[in-house]
mmCIF file of C-alpha atoms and ligand atoms in Angstrom:
data_model
loop_
_atom_site.group_PDB
_atom_site.id
_atom_site.type_symbol
_atom_site.label_atom_id
_atom_site.label_comp_id
_atom_site.label_asym_id
_atom_site.label_seq_id
_atom_site.Cartn_x
_atom_site.Cartn_y
_atom_site.Cartn_z
ATOM 1 C CA MET G 1 -33.276 -19.698 -8.602
ATOM 2 C CA ALA G 2 -35.830 -17.094 -9.485
ATOM 3 C CA ARG G 3 -36.689 -14.257 -11.823
ATOM 4 C CA ILE G 4 -37.348 -11.189 -9.677
ATOM 5 C CA SER G 5 -40.073 -8.796 -10.840
ATOM 6 C CA LEU G 6 -40.305 -5.368 -9.280
ATOM 7 C CA ASP G 7 -43.806 -4.225 -10.185
ATOM 8 C CA HIS G 8 -44.234 -0.448 -9.770
ATOM 9 C CA ILE G 9 -42.458 -0.504 -6.408
ATOM 10 C CA ARG G 10 -42.065 2.714 -4.363
ATOM 11 C CA HIS G 11 -41.103 3.251 -0.782
ATOM 12 C CA ALA G 12 -41.306 6.132 1.696
ATOM 13 C CA TYR G 13 -40.248 5.839 5.327
ATOM 14 C CA ASN G 14 -42.750 8.575 6.170
ATOM 15 C CA ALA G 15 -46.335 7.294 5.974
ATOM 16 C CA LYS G 16 -47.571 10.766 4.949
ATOM 17 C CA ALA G 17 -45.409 10.899 1.798
ATOM 18 C CA LYS G 18 -47.028 12.516 -1.225
ATOM 19 C CA ALA G 19 -44.516 14.260 -3.494
ATOM 20 C CA ALA G 20 -41.943 12.195 -5.459
ATOM 21 C CA ASN G 21 -39.152 13.588 -3.294
ATOM 22 C CA ASP G 22 -40.772 12.176 -0.143
ATOM 23 C CA TYR G 23 -39.915 8.685 -1.416
ATOM 24 C CA ALA G 24 -36.550 7.141 -0.471
ATOM 25 C CA LEU G 25 -37.153 4.814 -3.439
ATOM 26 C CA LYS G 26 -38.964 6.344 -6.407
ATOM 27 C CA GLU G 27 -40.871 4.111 -8.791
ATOM 28 C CA VAL G 28 -38.996 0.996 -9.891
ATOM 29 C CA HIS G 29 -40.498 -1.263 -12.538
ATOM 30 C CA HIS G 30 -38.158 -3.975 -13.822
ATOM 31 C CA ASP G 31 -37.736 -7.689 -14.369
ATOM 32 C CA TRP G 32 -34.424 -9.185 -13.269
ATOM 33 C CA SER G 33 -33.672 -12.443 -15.009
ATOM 34 C CA ASP G 34 -33.312 -15.837 -13.388
ATOM 35 C CA GLY G 35 -29.624 -16.543 -12.868
ATOM 36 C CA GLY G 36 -28.532 -12.915 -13.379
ATOM 37 C CA ALA G 37 -25.781 -11.286 -11.296
ATOM 38 C CA TYR G 38 -26.902 -7.734 -10.528
ATOM 39 C CA ALA G 39 -24.975 -5.075 -8.641
ATOM 40 C CA LEU G 40 -26.862 -2.152 -7.101
ATOM 41 C CA LEU G 41 -24.366 0.680 -7.324
ATOM 42 C CA GLY G 42 -24.665 4.260 -6.128
ATOM 43 C CA PRO G 43 -23.577 6.766 -3.495
ATOM 44 C CA SER G 44 -24.610 6.661 0.143
ATOM 45 C CA GLY G 45 -28.309 7.387 0.652
ATOM 46 C CA CYS G 46 -29.435 6.670 -2.949
ATOM 47 C CA GLY G 47 -31.773 3.844 -1.902
ATOM 48 C CA LYS G 48 -29.735 0.656 -2.526
ATOM 49 C CA THR G 49 -30.371 -0.925 0.877
ATOM 50 C CA THR G 50 -34.032 0.078 0.767
ATOM 51 C CA LEU G 51 -34.457 -1.789 -2.529
ATOM 52 C CA LEU G 52 -32.505 -4.827 -1.283
ATOM 53 C CA ASN G 53 -34.604 -4.943 1.898
ATOM 54 C CA ILE G 54 -37.789 -4.842 -0.172
ATOM 55 C CA ILE G 55 -36.536 -7.880 -2.121
ATOM 56 C CA SER G 56 -35.632 -9.726 1.087
ATOM 57 C CA GLY G 57 -38.883 -8.830 2.852
ATOM 58 C CA LEU G 58 -37.309 -6.784 5.645
ATOM 59 C CA ILE G 59 -39.288 -3.807 4.282
ATOM 60 C CA HIS G 60 -42.841 -3.868 2.948
ATOM 61 C CA PRO G 61 -42.975 -1.369 0.053
ATOM 62 C CA SER G 62 -45.381 1.575 0.309
ATOM 63 C CA ASP G 63 -46.630 0.772 -3.225
ATOM 64 C CA GLY G 64 -46.259 -1.994 -5.785
ATOM 65 C CA ARG G 65 -45.620 -5.735 -5.732
ATOM 66 C CA ILE G 66 -42.606 -7.988 -5.775
ATOM 67 C CA LEU G 67 -42.777 -11.346 -7.543
ATOM 68 C CA PHE G 68 -40.436 -14.354 -7.612
ATOM 69 C CA ASN G 69 -40.992 -16.416 -10.783
ATOM 70 C CA GLY G 70 -44.344 -14.692 -11.226
ATOM 71 C CA LYS G 71 -45.548 -15.492 -7.678
ATOM 72 C CA ASP G 72 -46.481 -12.461 -5.573
ATOM 73 C CA VAL G 73 -44.314 -12.511 -2.420
ATOM 74 C CA THR G 74 -44.994 -8.912 -1.307
ATOM 75 C CA ASN G 75 -46.743 -10.023 1.871
ATOM 76 C CA LEU G 76 -44.444 -12.949 2.677
ATOM 77 C CA PRO G 77 -41.961 -12.517 5.529
ATOM 78 C CA THR G 78 -38.233 -13.015 4.853
ATOM 79 C CA GLU G 79 -38.225 -16.612 6.213
ATOM 80 C CA GLN G 80 -40.802 -17.656 3.614
ATOM 81 C CA ARG G 81 -39.040 -16.112 0.629
ATOM 82 C CA ASN G 82 -36.347 -18.783 0.492
ATOM 83 C CA ILE G 83 -33.427 -16.409 0.053
ATOM 84 C CA ALA G 84 -29.895 -16.279 1.448
ATOM 85 C CA GLN G 85 -28.496 -13.000 2.745
ATOM 86 C CA VAL G 86 -24.987 -11.791 3.501
ATOM 87 C CA PHE G 87 -24.679 -8.540 5.413
ATOM 88 C CA GLN G 88 -21.853 -6.033 5.877
ATOM 89 C CA PHE G 89 -20.889 -7.523 9.246
ATOM 90 C CA PRO G 90 -20.624 -11.206 10.214
ATOM 91 C CA VAL G 91 -23.781 -13.035 11.274
ATOM 92 C CA ILE G 92 -22.568 -16.378 12.607
ATOM 93 C CA TYR G 93 -22.864 -18.677 15.613
ATOM 94 C CA ASP G 94 -19.792 -17.981 17.760
ATOM 95 C CA THR G 95 -20.056 -21.193 19.765
ATOM 96 C CA MET G 96 -20.192 -23.468 16.705
ATOM 97 C CA THR G 97 -17.193 -24.603 14.696
ATOM 98 C CA VAL G 98 -16.508 -23.117 11.287
ATOM 99 C CA TYR G 99 -17.704 -26.390 9.696
ATOM 100 C CA ASP G 100 -20.954 -26.467 11.689
ATOM 101 C CA ASN G 101 -21.688 -22.843 10.889
ATOM 102 C CA LEU G 102 -21.580 -23.711 7.200
ATOM 103 C CA ALA G 103 -23.464 -26.984 7.635
ATOM 104 C CA PHE G 104 -26.267 -25.388 9.692
ATOM 105 C CA PRO G 105 -28.425 -23.996 6.835
ATOM 106 C CA LEU G 106 -28.233 -27.392 5.068
ATOM 107 C CA ARG G 107 -28.920 -29.594 8.115
ATOM 108 C CA ASN G 108 -31.802 -27.286 8.974
ATOM 109 C CA ARG G 109 -33.433 -28.335 5.713
ATOM 110 C CA GLY G 110 -32.773 -32.023 6.164
ATOM 111 C CA VAL G 111 -29.998 -32.356 3.555
ATOM 112 C CA SER G 112 -28.272 -35.758 3.905
ATOM 113 C CA GLU G 113 -24.909 -35.773 5.750
ATOM 114 C CA PRO G 114 -22.849 -36.891 2.709
ATOM 115 C CA ASP G 115 -24.291 -33.968 0.701
ATOM 116 C CA VAL G 116 -23.702 -31.581 3.619
ATOM 117 C CA ASP G 117 -20.093 -32.726 3.802
ATOM 118 C CA ARG G 118 -19.473 -32.356 0.067
ATOM 119 C CA ARG G 119 -21.003 -28.882 -0.098
ATOM 120 C CA VAL G 120 -19.355 -27.591 3.103
ATOM 121 C CA ASN G 121 -15.948 -28.762 1.869
ATOM 122 C CA GLU G 122 -16.439 -26.960 -1.458
ATOM 123 C CA ILE G 123 -17.283 -23.748 0.380
ATOM 124 C CA LEU G 124 -14.403 -24.170 2.874
ATOM 125 C CA GLU G 125 -12.040 -24.374 -0.056
ATOM 126 C CA MET G 126 -13.523 -21.304 -1.683
ATOM 127 C CA ILE G 127 -13.238 -19.149 1.433
ATOM 128 C CA ASP G 128 -9.846 -20.664 2.242
ATOM 129 C CA LEU G 129 -10.761 -21.767 5.765
ATOM 130 C CA GLY G 130 -10.294 -25.546 5.310
ATOM 131 C CA ALA G 131 -7.508 -25.622 7.909
ATOM 132 C CA MET G 132 -9.799 -24.012 10.486
ATOM 133 C CA ALA G 133 -12.878 -26.176 9.916
ATOM 134 C CA LYS G 134 -12.823 -27.605 13.456
ATOM 135 C CA ARG G 135 -12.133 -24.311 15.277
ATOM 136 C CA ARG G 136 -14.854 -22.457 17.122
ATOM 137 C CA ALA G 137 -15.893 -19.343 15.193
ATOM 138 C CA ARG G 138 -15.492 -17.197 18.323
ATOM 139 C CA ARG G 139 -11.683 -17.356 18.084
ATOM 140 C CA LEU G 140 -11.466 -16.092 14.515
ATOM 141 C CA THR G 141 -10.671 -12.597 13.230
ATOM 142 C CA ALA G 142 -13.425 -10.278 11.912
ATOM 143 C CA ASP G 143 -12.169 -10.960 8.405
ATOM 144 C CA GLN G 144 -12.415 -14.740 8.819
ATOM 145 C CA LYS G 145 -15.845 -14.461 10.441
ATOM 146 C CA GLN G 146 -17.111 -12.490 7.456
ATOM 147 C CA LYS G 147 -15.800 -15.217 5.153
ATOM 148 C CA ILE G 148 -17.953 -17.693 7.093
ATOM 149 C CA SER G 149 -20.976 -15.390 6.606
ATOM 150 C CA LEU G 150 -20.250 -15.312 2.899
ATOM 151 C CA GLY G 151 -19.919 -19.107 2.855
ATOM 152 C CA ARG G 152 -23.245 -19.514 4.689
ATOM 153 C CA GLY G 153 -24.871 -17.342 2.016
ATOM 154 C CA LEU G 154 -23.531 -19.564 -0.739
ATOM 155 C CA VAL G 155 -23.891 -23.018 0.801
ATOM 156 C CA ARG G 156 -27.460 -23.743 -0.315
ATOM 157 C CA ASN G 157 -28.169 -24.021 -4.006
ATOM 158 C CA ASP G 158 -31.962 -24.262 -3.732
ATOM 159 C CA VAL G 159 -32.599 -20.619 -2.797
ATOM 160 C CA ASN G 160 -34.547 -18.127 -4.954
ATOM 161 C CA ALA G 161 -31.768 -15.540 -4.735
ATOM 162 C CA ILE G 162 -28.661 -14.593 -2.790
ATOM 163 C CA LEU G 163 -28.602 -10.999 -1.555
ATOM 164 C CA PHE G 164 -25.368 -9.300 -0.538
ATOM 165 C CA ASP G 165 -25.253 -5.950 1.281
ATOM 166 C CA GLU G 166 -21.683 -4.573 0.979
ATOM 167 C CA PRO G 167 -20.333 -7.982 2.103
ATOM 168 C CA LEU G 168 -16.638 -7.250 1.586
ATOM 169 C CA THR G 169 -16.351 -4.026 3.629
ATOM 170 C CA VAL G 170 -14.429 -5.674 6.491
ATOM 171 C CA ILE G 171 -12.252 -7.875 4.240
ATOM 172 C CA ASP G 172 -8.682 -6.812 3.479
ATOM 173 C CA PRO G 173 -8.052 -5.480 -0.066
ATOM 174 C CA HIS G 174 -6.211 -8.505 -1.477
ATOM 175 C CA MET G 175 -8.748 -11.016 -0.129
ATOM 176 C CA LYS G 176 -11.530 -8.767 -1.455
ATOM 177 C CA TRP G 177 -10.192 -9.245 -4.940
ATOM 178 C CA VAL G 178 -9.887 -13.020 -4.481
ATOM 179 C CA LEU G 179 -13.414 -13.409 -3.084
ATOM 180 C CA ARG G 180 -14.939 -11.229 -5.768
ATOM 181 C CA SER G 181 -13.371 -13.341 -8.492
ATOM 182 C CA GLN G 182 -14.559 -16.511 -6.754
ATOM 183 C CA LEU G 183 -18.105 -15.167 -6.493
ATOM 184 C CA LYS G 184 -18.022 -14.492 -10.213
ATOM 185 C CA ARG G 185 -16.767 -18.033 -10.883
ATOM 186 C CA LEU G 186 -19.447 -19.546 -8.638
ATOM 187 C CA HIS G 187 -22.056 -17.535 -10.451
ATOM 188 C CA ARG G 188 -20.899 -18.872 -13.809
ATOM 189 C CA GLN G 189 -20.800 -22.421 -12.460
ATOM 190 C CA PHE G 190 -24.147 -22.522 -10.609
ATOM 191 C CA GLY G 191 -26.203 -19.719 -12.205
ATOM 192 C CA PHE G 192 -27.396 -18.232 -8.916
ATOM 193 C CA THR G 193 -29.615 -15.114 -9.052
ATOM 194 C CA MET G 194 -27.459 -12.664 -7.127
ATOM 195 C CA VAL G 195 -28.101 -9.084 -6.049
ATOM 196 C CA TYR G 196 -25.090 -7.290 -4.659
ATOM 197 C CA VAL G 197 -25.178 -3.826 -3.060
ATOM 198 C CA THR G 198 -22.049 -1.695 -3.196
ATOM 199 C CA HIS G 199 -20.920 1.906 -3.574
ATOM 200 C CA ASP G 200 -17.618 0.763 -5.118
ATOM 201 C CA GLN G 201 -17.630 0.792 -8.924
ATOM 202 C CA THR G 202 -14.709 -1.665 -9.231
ATOM 203 C CA GLU G 203 -16.600 -4.140 -7.069
ATOM 204 C CA ALA G 204 -19.791 -3.698 -9.105
ATOM 205 C CA LEU G 205 -18.131 -3.857 -12.500
ATOM 206 C CA THR G 206 -16.080 -6.979 -11.737
ATOM 207 C CA PHE G 207 -18.909 -8.870 -10.048
ATOM 208 C CA ALA G 208 -21.998 -8.153 -12.123
ATOM 209 C CA ASP G 209 -23.338 -8.992 -15.593
ATOM 210 C CA LYS G 210 -25.733 -6.086 -15.136
ATOM 211 C CA VAL G 211 -25.018 -3.033 -13.032
ATOM 212 C CA VAL G 212 -28.042 -1.172 -11.676
ATOM 213 C CA VAL G 213 -26.930 2.417 -11.112
ATOM 214 C CA MET G 214 -28.983 4.289 -8.528
ATOM 215 C CA TYR G 215 -29.055 7.994 -7.807
ATOM 216 C CA ASP G 216 -31.344 9.974 -5.564
ATOM 217 C CA GLY G 217 -33.851 7.145 -5.043
ATOM 218 C CA GLN G 218 -34.061 6.202 -8.720
ATOM 219 C CA ILE G 219 -32.587 3.577 -11.002
ATOM 220 C CA VAL G 220 -30.887 5.740 -13.626
ATOM 221 C CA GLN G 221 -29.509 2.912 -15.775
ATOM 222 C CA ILE G 222 -29.267 -0.873 -15.884
ATOM 223 C CA GLY G 223 -26.523 -2.039 -18.192
ATOM 224 C CA THR G 224 -23.402 -4.074 -18.760
ATOM 225 C CA PRO G 225 -20.169 -2.387 -17.694
ATOM 226 C CA ALA G 226 -19.487 -1.602 -21.402
ATOM 227 C CA GLU G 227 -22.923 -0.010 -21.898
ATOM 228 C CA LEU G 228 -22.487 2.171 -18.830
ATOM 229 C CA PHE G 229 -19.137 3.313 -20.099
ATOM 230 C CA GLU G 230 -20.060 3.828 -23.751
ATOM 231 C CA ARG G 231 -23.641 5.111 -23.508
ATOM 232 C CA PRO G 232 -24.424 6.560 -20.087
ATOM 233 C CA SER G 233 -28.202 7.234 -19.988
ATOM 234 C CA HIS G 234 -27.836 9.933 -17.347
ATOM 235 C CA THR G 235 -25.068 12.431 -16.632
ATOM 236 C CA PHE G 236 -24.702 10.892 -13.156
ATOM 237 C CA VAL G 237 -23.741 7.519 -14.706
ATOM 238 C CA GLY G 238 -21.144 9.256 -16.873
ATOM 239 C CA TYR G 239 -19.696 10.989 -13.860
ATOM 240 C CA PHE G 240 -19.866 8.004 -11.457
ATOM 241 C CA ILE G 241 -18.599 5.240 -13.774
ATOM 242 C CA GLY G 242 -15.081 5.564 -15.123
ATOM 243 C CA SER G 243 -12.052 7.203 -13.651
ATOM 244 C CA PRO G 244 -11.794 10.066 -14.404
ATOM 245 C CA GLY G 245 -15.521 10.458 -15.079
ATOM 246 C CA MET G 246 -17.225 11.852 -18.167
ATOM 247 C CA ASN G 247 -16.932 15.573 -18.981
ATOM 248 C CA VAL G 248 -20.328 17.267 -18.880
ATOM 249 C CA LEU G 249 -20.393 20.667 -20.601
ATOM 250 C CA PRO G 250 -23.341 23.077 -20.639
ATOM 251 C CA VAL G 251 -24.271 23.746 -24.274
ATOM 252 C CA SER G 252 -26.944 25.492 -26.256
ATOM 253 C CA LEU G 253 -28.372 23.555 -29.189
ATOM 254 C CA ASN G 254 -29.077 24.982 -32.575
ATOM 255 C CA GLY G 255 -30.302 22.195 -34.849
ATOM 256 C CA ALA G 256 -27.398 19.796 -35.302
ATOM 257 C CA GLN G 257 -24.921 22.120 -33.603
ATOM 258 C CA ALA G 258 -23.932 22.337 -29.958
ATOM 259 C CA ARG G 259 -22.484 25.674 -28.888
ATOM 260 C CA ILE G 260 -20.420 26.433 -25.846
ATOM 261 C CA SER G 261 -19.205 30.009 -25.495
ATOM 262 C CA ASP G 262 -17.675 30.829 -28.915
ATOM 263 C CA GLN G 263 -17.058 27.166 -29.883
ATOM 264 C CA THR G 264 -19.331 25.082 -32.099
ATOM 265 C CA ILE G 265 -19.439 21.287 -32.133
ATOM 266 C CA ALA G 266 -21.146 19.625 -35.099
ATOM 267 C CA LEU G 267 -23.607 16.812 -34.368
ATOM 268 C CA SER G 268 -24.838 14.326 -36.967
ATOM 269 C CA SER G 269 -28.491 15.171 -36.344
ATOM 270 C CA ALA G 270 -30.541 17.617 -34.327
ATOM 271 C CA PRO G 271 -31.394 16.109 -30.910
ATOM 272 C CA ASP G 272 -35.063 16.117 -29.948
ATOM 273 C CA VAL G 273 -35.146 18.385 -26.883
ATOM 274 C CA ASN G 274 -38.063 20.091 -25.125
ATOM 275 C CA VAL G 275 -37.959 23.884 -25.060
ATOM 276 C CA GLY G 276 -36.481 25.156 -21.792
ATOM 277 C CA ALA G 277 -34.613 21.930 -20.922
ATOM 278 C CA LYS G 278 -31.112 22.182 -19.450
ATOM 279 C CA THR G 279 -28.886 20.904 -22.283
ATOM 280 C CA GLU G 280 -25.440 19.378 -21.859
ATOM 281 C CA LEU G 281 -22.828 17.594 -23.941
ATOM 282 C CA GLY G 282 -21.102 14.558 -22.429
ATOM 283 C CA ILE G 283 -17.795 13.195 -23.625
ATOM 284 C CA ARG G 284 -15.413 10.836 -21.856
ATOM 285 C CA PRO G 285 -11.806 12.019 -21.405
ATOM 286 C CA GLU G 286 -10.564 8.997 -23.410
ATOM 287 C CA PHE G 287 -12.353 10.226 -26.574
ATOM 288 C CA ILE G 288 -10.846 13.696 -26.722
ATOM 289 C CA SER G 289 -7.715 14.129 -28.854
ATOM 290 C CA LEU G 290 -5.150 16.657 -27.811
ATOM 291 C CA GLY G 291 -3.036 18.033 -30.670
ATOM 292 C CA ARG G 292 -2.366 21.009 -32.903
ATOM 293 C CA ASP G 293 -5.795 21.019 -34.600
ATOM 294 C CA GLY G 294 -9.224 21.772 -33.268
ATOM 295 C CA MET G 295 -10.598 23.991 -30.532
ATOM 296 C CA PRO G 296 -8.233 25.793 -28.142
ATOM 297 C CA VAL G 297 -7.786 24.702 -24.510
ATOM 298 C CA SER G 298 -5.520 25.912 -21.753
ATOM 299 C CA ILE G 299 -3.892 23.239 -19.651
ATOM 300 C CA THR G 300 -4.001 23.637 -15.897
ATOM 301 C CA LYS G 301 -2.443 20.374 -14.669
ATOM 302 C CA VAL G 302 -0.950 17.119 -15.974
ATOM 303 C CA GLU G 303 -1.124 13.971 -13.812
ATOM 304 C CA ASP G 304 1.251 11.272 -15.054
ATOM 305 C CA LEU G 305 -0.253 7.885 -14.172
ATOM 306 C CA GLY G 306 2.419 5.815 -15.958
ATOM 307 C CA ARG G 307 0.344 4.155 -18.686
ATOM 308 C CA GLN G 308 -1.511 7.392 -19.396
ATOM 309 C CA LYS G 309 -1.584 11.079 -18.538
ATOM 310 C CA VAL G 310 -4.653 12.811 -17.167
ATOM 311 C CA VAL G 311 -4.659 16.369 -18.460
ATOM 312 C CA ARG G 312 -6.840 18.923 -16.662
ATOM 313 C CA SER G 313 -7.679 21.903 -18.813
ATOM 314 C CA SER G 314 -10.021 24.803 -19.319
ATOM 315 C CA PHE G 315 -12.150 24.768 -22.478
ATOM 316 C CA ALA G 316 -14.537 27.608 -23.348
ATOM 317 C CA GLY G 317 -14.491 28.603 -19.690
ATOM 318 C CA GLN G 318 -15.369 25.079 -18.435
ATOM 319 C CA PRO G 319 -13.138 22.424 -16.844
ATOM 320 C CA LEU G 320 -12.283 19.639 -19.313
ATOM 321 C CA THR G 321 -10.370 16.446 -18.533
ATOM 322 C CA ILE G 322 -8.466 14.650 -21.292
ATOM 323 C CA VAL G 323 -6.743 11.262 -21.160
ATOM 324 C CA VAL G 324 -3.567 11.115 -23.243
ATOM 325 C CA PRO G 325 -1.589 7.887 -23.913
ATOM 326 C CA GLU G 326 1.746 7.632 -22.100
ATOM 327 C CA ASP G 327 3.737 8.606 -25.218
ATOM 328 C CA GLY G 328 1.253 11.332 -26.293
ATOM 329 C CA GLU G 329 2.783 14.763 -26.622
ATOM 330 C CA ILE G 330 1.308 17.922 -25.178
ATOM 331 C CA PRO G 331 1.747 20.735 -27.731
ATOM 332 C CA ALA G 332 2.664 24.297 -26.807
ATOM 333 C CA ASP G 333 -0.553 25.617 -28.385
ATOM 334 C CA PRO G 334 -2.901 22.802 -27.351
ATOM 335 C CA ARG G 335 -6.162 22.133 -29.172
ATOM 336 C CA VAL G 336 -8.805 19.459 -28.843
ATOM 337 C CA THR G 337 -11.134 17.482 -31.083
ATOM 338 C CA PHE G 338 -14.035 15.360 -29.842
ATOM 339 C CA ASP G 339 -14.680 11.922 -31.369
ATOM 340 C CA PRO G 340 -18.235 12.470 -32.710
ATOM 341 C CA ARG G 341 -19.179 8.817 -32.021
ATOM 342 C CA ALA G 342 -18.450 9.335 -28.320
ATOM 343 C CA ILE G 343 -20.549 12.476 -27.825
ATOM 344 C CA GLY G 344 -23.820 12.218 -25.895
ATOM 345 C CA ILE G 345 -26.375 15.005 -25.668
ATOM 346 C CA TYR G 346 -28.349 15.305 -22.423
ATOM 347 C CA ALA G 347 -31.552 17.195 -21.664
ATOM 348 C CA ASP G 348 -32.315 17.713 -17.972
ATOM 349 C CA SER G 349 -29.562 15.140 -17.289
ATOM 350 C CA TRP G 350 -31.083 12.345 -19.488
ATOM 351 C CA ARG G 351 -29.463 11.258 -22.752
ATOM 352 C CA VAL G 352 -31.387 12.312 -25.858
ATOM 353 C CA GLY G 353 -28.947 12.054 -28.716
ATOM 354 C CA THR G 354 -25.439 11.404 -29.909
ATOM 355 C CA GLY G 355 -22.811 13.160 -31.929
ATOM 356 C CA ALA G 356 -22.766 10.529 -34.676
HETATM 357 P P1 LIG W 401 -25.816 3.532 2.237
HETATM 358 O O1 LIG W 401 -24.834 3.115 1.185
HETATM 359 O O2 LIG W 401 -25.355 4.677 3.064
HETATM 360 O O3 LIG W 401 -26.372 2.375 3.048
HETATM 361 P P2 LIG W 401 -28.159 3.414 0.547
HETATM 362 O O4 LIG W 401 -27.958 3.754 -0.878
HETATM 363 O O5 LIG W 401 -28.256 1.965 0.899
HETATM 364 O O6 LIG W 401 -27.083 4.139 1.450
HETATM 365 P P3 LIG W 401 -30.673 3.686 1.919
HETATM 366 O O7 LIG W 401 -30.107 3.154 3.194
HETATM 367 O O8 LIG W 401 -31.592 2.803 1.154
HETATM 368 O O9 LIG W 401 -29.495 4.156 0.957
HETATM 369 O O10 LIG W 401 -31.395 5.075 2.244
HETATM 370 C C1 LIG W 401 -32.153 5.798 1.283
HETATM 371 C C2 LIG W 401 -32.760 7.027 1.979
HETATM 372 O O11 LIG W 401 -33.711 6.604 2.953
HETATM 373 C C3 LIG W 401 -31.747 7.884 2.714
HETATM 374 O O12 LIG W 401 -32.115 9.229 2.553
HETATM 375 C C4 LIG W 401 -31.895 7.452 4.160
HETATM 376 O O13 LIG W 401 -31.583 8.514 5.048
HETATM 377 C C5 LIG W 401 -33.386 7.111 4.247
HETATM 378 N N1 LIG W 401 -33.630 6.031 5.222
HETATM 379 C C6 LIG W 401 -33.059 4.804 5.233
HETATM 380 N N2 LIG W 401 -33.544 4.056 6.254
HETATM 381 C C7 LIG W 401 -34.449 4.839 6.905
HETATM 382 C C8 LIG W 401 -35.295 4.645 8.040
HETATM 383 N N3 LIG W 401 -35.324 3.501 8.706
HETATM 384 N N4 LIG W 401 -36.085 5.677 8.411
HETATM 385 C C9 LIG W 401 -36.087 6.850 7.717
HETATM 386 N N5 LIG W 401 -35.315 7.102 6.651
HETATM 387 C C10 LIG W 401 -34.503 6.119 6.246
#
């Protein structure tokens, strides 16, 4: 498996691109470690597939280099990059049996038949198609065919990386959960370098050690699920990760104080912010206490989710979401306090400071 280095990569589909916004993928400069499981997460159109296709060699980047274990592969076609790929829809040989579909990538590389048999049987067990090994792939359902595609991606263990582009879209929800957990287990067992594209945060957070959050052609944060939750680097990460997402309130800063309308929130130090920047305070709904003390809010809606209540309110003229434990009471004259350790201050959407 390989370390993947993205060396000042940019990509524009229009050859005449000049301004930053002309680029579908703005500059990316990162090293992804050998054996890491990375999820590329972000909304439709943010550049996930473009980046994945640059890694696989389907796209030649407009600028920059891509290296596997320090070797420049930018000009190598996909076939010479020694990678496995699993796409959103099945790519299999309909006329071959399930077994032969899985054996094909191994036999193609001259792996001995006993090793082919051992590996194919391991994969058949993982994708739960052992009973169908001798059936022709043509007769299977779309769901089963996609499991074969997934198996073909995993069958070789001598590849530089395995790339997945939304591979579970056509799989039913229960099987999705099973396959995701198995992918995670396989990753722990074999230490594959895996890159997994998805727009589903649950999928990304359960699969990956490191989640690469993309927004508007940029990587806005690379972090563990806990880091993305606790210290979002960009307001988009706060909003996109977590359910409900982070509250983002427009504030004006005065030294170590954040002001919103007639309310003042004390910060432990004065954030370092350029004059004229758009300043915001971010706080997750789980770190706001609702009680009889603090700043006044008016409640607009309470959603009872069983283990917790999601309270929608208006605070200083802005919408504010609060998560209250299932037995938490909602006072008649509700007030809120913010946990200072959970406050983030953002300038032009990027995190610059904290509350504590
Ligand atoms: P999705 O989840 O919808 O696949 P994505 O995050 O993978 O989205 P990309 O497919 O990488 O995003 O697209 C990034 C941007 O590049 C989008 O604005 C898209 O319209 C544009 N784009 C993608 N492919 C092409 C192409 N072949 N020609 C021109 N523009 C393209």
